[in-house]
Amino acid sequence: MTKQSTDSVELNTAQIKVVTADGRMVRKATFAGTMGSFVEWYDYGIYGLLTTYLAMNIMGSKDVGSLLLTNVGFLVSFLARPFGSVICGFLGDRLGRKNLLAVLLLLISGATACIGLIPSYSVIFWAAPALLILFRILQGFSAGGEVAGAMAFVGEYAHNKHRNYSMSFIAVGSFCALLFGSALSAGLITTLGDSTMQSWAWRIPFLFALPLGYVGFYIRSKMEDTPHFAALRERNEVERNPLRTVFTSKRHLKAIALTIFLPALNGPGYYLLFAYMPTYLKTQLGAGNNFTMLQALLVTAVSLVAIIISIPLMARLSDRIGRKPVLALSAVLMAVVSYPMFAMITTGNMPLACVATVVMAIAFSGHAAVVHTVLTEMFPTTVRYSAYSIGFSISTIIFGGSAPLVMTELIKATGNSMVPAYASIGTAIITLVSVYFLKETKGQPLQTH
C-alpha cells in the first residue's frame, strides 16, 4: 500500500481535500512525464535537425525552394496542433490524463517512423512531399494534446513546495531528446559519411522513434491517473463539457490570452536556438562562414548540455523566490545577449559559436524551466488540460512553428543573418510585458474549480 499524505485546497469557503502521492509516486510520475516528453521532442527535434536531408530526398533537391517546402512541413504540424489541443484537451478533462497520454505517444512515434519509410522524390515524385505533410499533420495533432497533458499529469502529482522542480524534468526530457537526436545524427554522419547519410541513413533516426514510443507507452500505461483528477471523479465533479466552460468564462479566457503571450520567448528560444540551429549554421551564414552539418550538430549539442544542466537549477530557484522573478530575469537576459551572441555565431568560428550558444542556452533556461509550471498553475483541474492546450498551441503557431520558415525567408530577402537575434529580442520583450500581468503562484495549491 502506497503511503499517502493530504493537501488541503481552499475553494471559496469550503475545504476540499485532495489525496496526493508520496515522494516515490511523485518520482514515478515525473519519470513517466519526462520519458513521454523525450519521445515527443525526439520525434519533433530530428525533423529540424535533419531538414537539409529531408529537402534533398523528399522535396527532390537541396536548393532554397526545397528547403522552403521542408520548412513548410515544419509549420504544418503546428497548424494541426490546435485541433489536437481541442480534442485531446476535451478528452483529457472529461475522461482522465493517463490513458490518453499513453496513446498519444504511439501516434506521434508511429507518424515519425512513417516519415523514415517515405520513398524518395525520385521514386514517387510529388507523392513523397504529400506523405510528409500527412505524417507531419498527425505529429502535430498528437503533440497538440501531449504538451499540456504531460505537464498537467506531473503537476497534479507534484507537491506544492517543489512543483516546479518536479515539472522541470519534462523540459529536461525535451532537450535530452534533442541532444540524443543530435548525437545520433552526428554519429551516423561520422561513421557512414555525409553521402551515405544523404542517400539512405537519414531514415535511421526517424525509424528509431518506434521503439522509443513503445517504451514511453509502456511506462505511462502502468501509471494511475492523477490524485487531483481522481478526487474530482470521486466527488462526481468532472466537467461534462470543459470546452464550453472554458469559452464561456471570462476568467479562463483572460488566462488563455496570457497563455498565448507569456511563452512568446519559447518559440525563438526552443525552435531557433536548438531545433533550427543546425540548419541555420549550415545554410544561412553566407559563403565562407557556413558550418558543415557535423560541426553544426556539435555546436548545438554543446548548448543542449548547458541548458539540461541549468533547467533544474532555475526550477529550484523558482520554488524558492517565485515564478515571476525567474521568468523576468530570463527574458531580460535573452534581450541583452541575443544580438552579440548571434554576431559571434555569424563569424563562422566554431569555438565562438559554441560560447555564444551556451550563453543563450543559460539565459533561456529560466524561461524553459518555469513557463510550463506557471501555465499549469493558472487553470483549475476541471479545465486545465483543455485551456492550457488551446492557449499554448496558439502561442506555438505564432511564435514557434513559423520560426524556421519565417527566418529562412527573411534572411533570404534581406541577406542579414542576424534576423534570428531580432526575433529573440522581440519575443523576450513580449514575455517580459506578459510577466507583469501574471499572478505569483509559488508554493500555492493547484486550483480545483
mmCIF file of C-alpha atoms in Angstrom, residues 11 16 88-97 152 156 226 228-233 235-246 249 251-252 376 378-388 446-449:
data_model
loop_
_atom_site.group_PDB
_atom_site.id
_atom_site.type_symbol
_atom_site.label_atom_id
_atom_site.label_comp_id
_atom_site.label_asym_id
_atom_site.label_seq_id
_atom_site.Cartn_x
_atom_site.Cartn_y
_atom_site.Cartn_z
ATOM 1 C CA LEU A 11 -12.295 26.648 -2.690
ATOM 2 C CA ILE A 16 -11.614 20.214 -0.318
ATOM 3 C CA CYS A 88 -7.377 15.841 -26.587
ATOM 4 C CA GLY A 89 -7.986 18.603 -24.047
ATOM 5 C CA PHE A 90 -11.690 17.770 -24.017
ATOM 6 C CA LEU A 91 -10.993 14.047 -23.633
ATOM 7 C CA GLY A 92 -8.315 14.601 -21.007
ATOM 8 C CA ASP A 93 -10.536 16.789 -18.820
ATOM 9 C CA ARG A 94 -13.527 14.521 -19.379
ATOM 10 C CA LEU A 95 -12.006 11.021 -19.127
ATOM 11 C CA GLY A 96 -8.621 11.487 -17.453
ATOM 12 C CA ARG A 97 -4.984 12.076 -18.357
ATOM 13 C CA ALA A 152 -0.825 18.603 -16.026
ATOM 14 C CA GLU A 156 -1.117 17.230 -10.387
ATOM 15 C CA THR A 226 -3.518 11.927 -11.076
ATOM 16 C CA HIS A 228 -6.371 15.758 -8.429
ATOM 17 C CA PHE A 229 -8.383 14.257 -11.277
ATOM 18 C CA ALA A 230 -9.213 11.182 -9.183
ATOM 19 C CA ALA A 231 -10.574 13.484 -6.469
ATOM 20 C CA LEU A 232 -12.858 15.188 -8.991
ATOM 21 C CA ARG A 233 -14.095 11.848 -10.259
ATOM 22 C CA ARG A 235 -16.892 13.636 -5.967
ATOM 23 C CA ASN A 236 -18.615 13.350 -9.372
ATOM 24 C CA GLU A 237 -17.397 16.851 -10.254
ATOM 25 C CA VAL A 238 -15.684 16.116 -13.566
ATOM 26 C CA GLU A 239 -16.653 18.818 -16.066
ATOM 27 C CA ARG A 240 -19.113 17.408 -18.620
ATOM 28 C CA ASN A 241 -18.203 19.959 -21.281
ATOM 29 C CA PRO A 242 -14.855 21.558 -20.393
ATOM 30 C CA LEU A 243 -14.645 23.437 -23.702
ATOM 31 C CA ARG A 244 -17.944 25.200 -23.081
ATOM 32 C CA THR A 245 -16.789 26.099 -19.591
ATOM 33 C CA VAL A 246 -13.528 27.485 -20.947
ATOM 34 C CA SER A 249 -15.719 32.062 -18.603
ATOM 35 C CA ARG A 251 -11.571 34.260 -16.071
ATOM 36 C CA HIS A 252 -10.460 31.370 -18.259
ATOM 37 C CA THR A 376 -0.310 24.593 -15.263
ATOM 38 C CA MET A 378 -3.091 29.201 -13.985
ATOM 39 C CA PHE A 379 -6.015 26.834 -14.599
ATOM 40 C CA PRO A 380 -8.189 24.638 -12.336
ATOM 41 C CA THR A 381 -8.192 20.846 -12.608
ATOM 42 C CA THR A 382 -11.650 20.816 -14.217
ATOM 43 C CA VAL A 383 -10.416 22.562 -17.392
ATOM 44 C CA ARG A 384 -6.621 22.542 -17.046
ATOM 45 C CA TYR A 385 -5.901 20.197 -19.941
ATOM 46 C CA SER A 386 -8.292 21.972 -22.349
ATOM 47 C CA ALA A 387 -7.485 25.594 -21.557
ATOM 48 C CA TYR A 388 -3.727 25.110 -21.305
ATOM 49 C CA LEU A 446 -3.437 23.896 -7.565
ATOM 50 C CA GLN A 447 -6.891 25.281 -8.256
ATOM 51 C CA THR A 448 -9.676 22.698 -8.300
ATOM 52 C CA HIS A 449 -12.538 24.637 -9.897
#
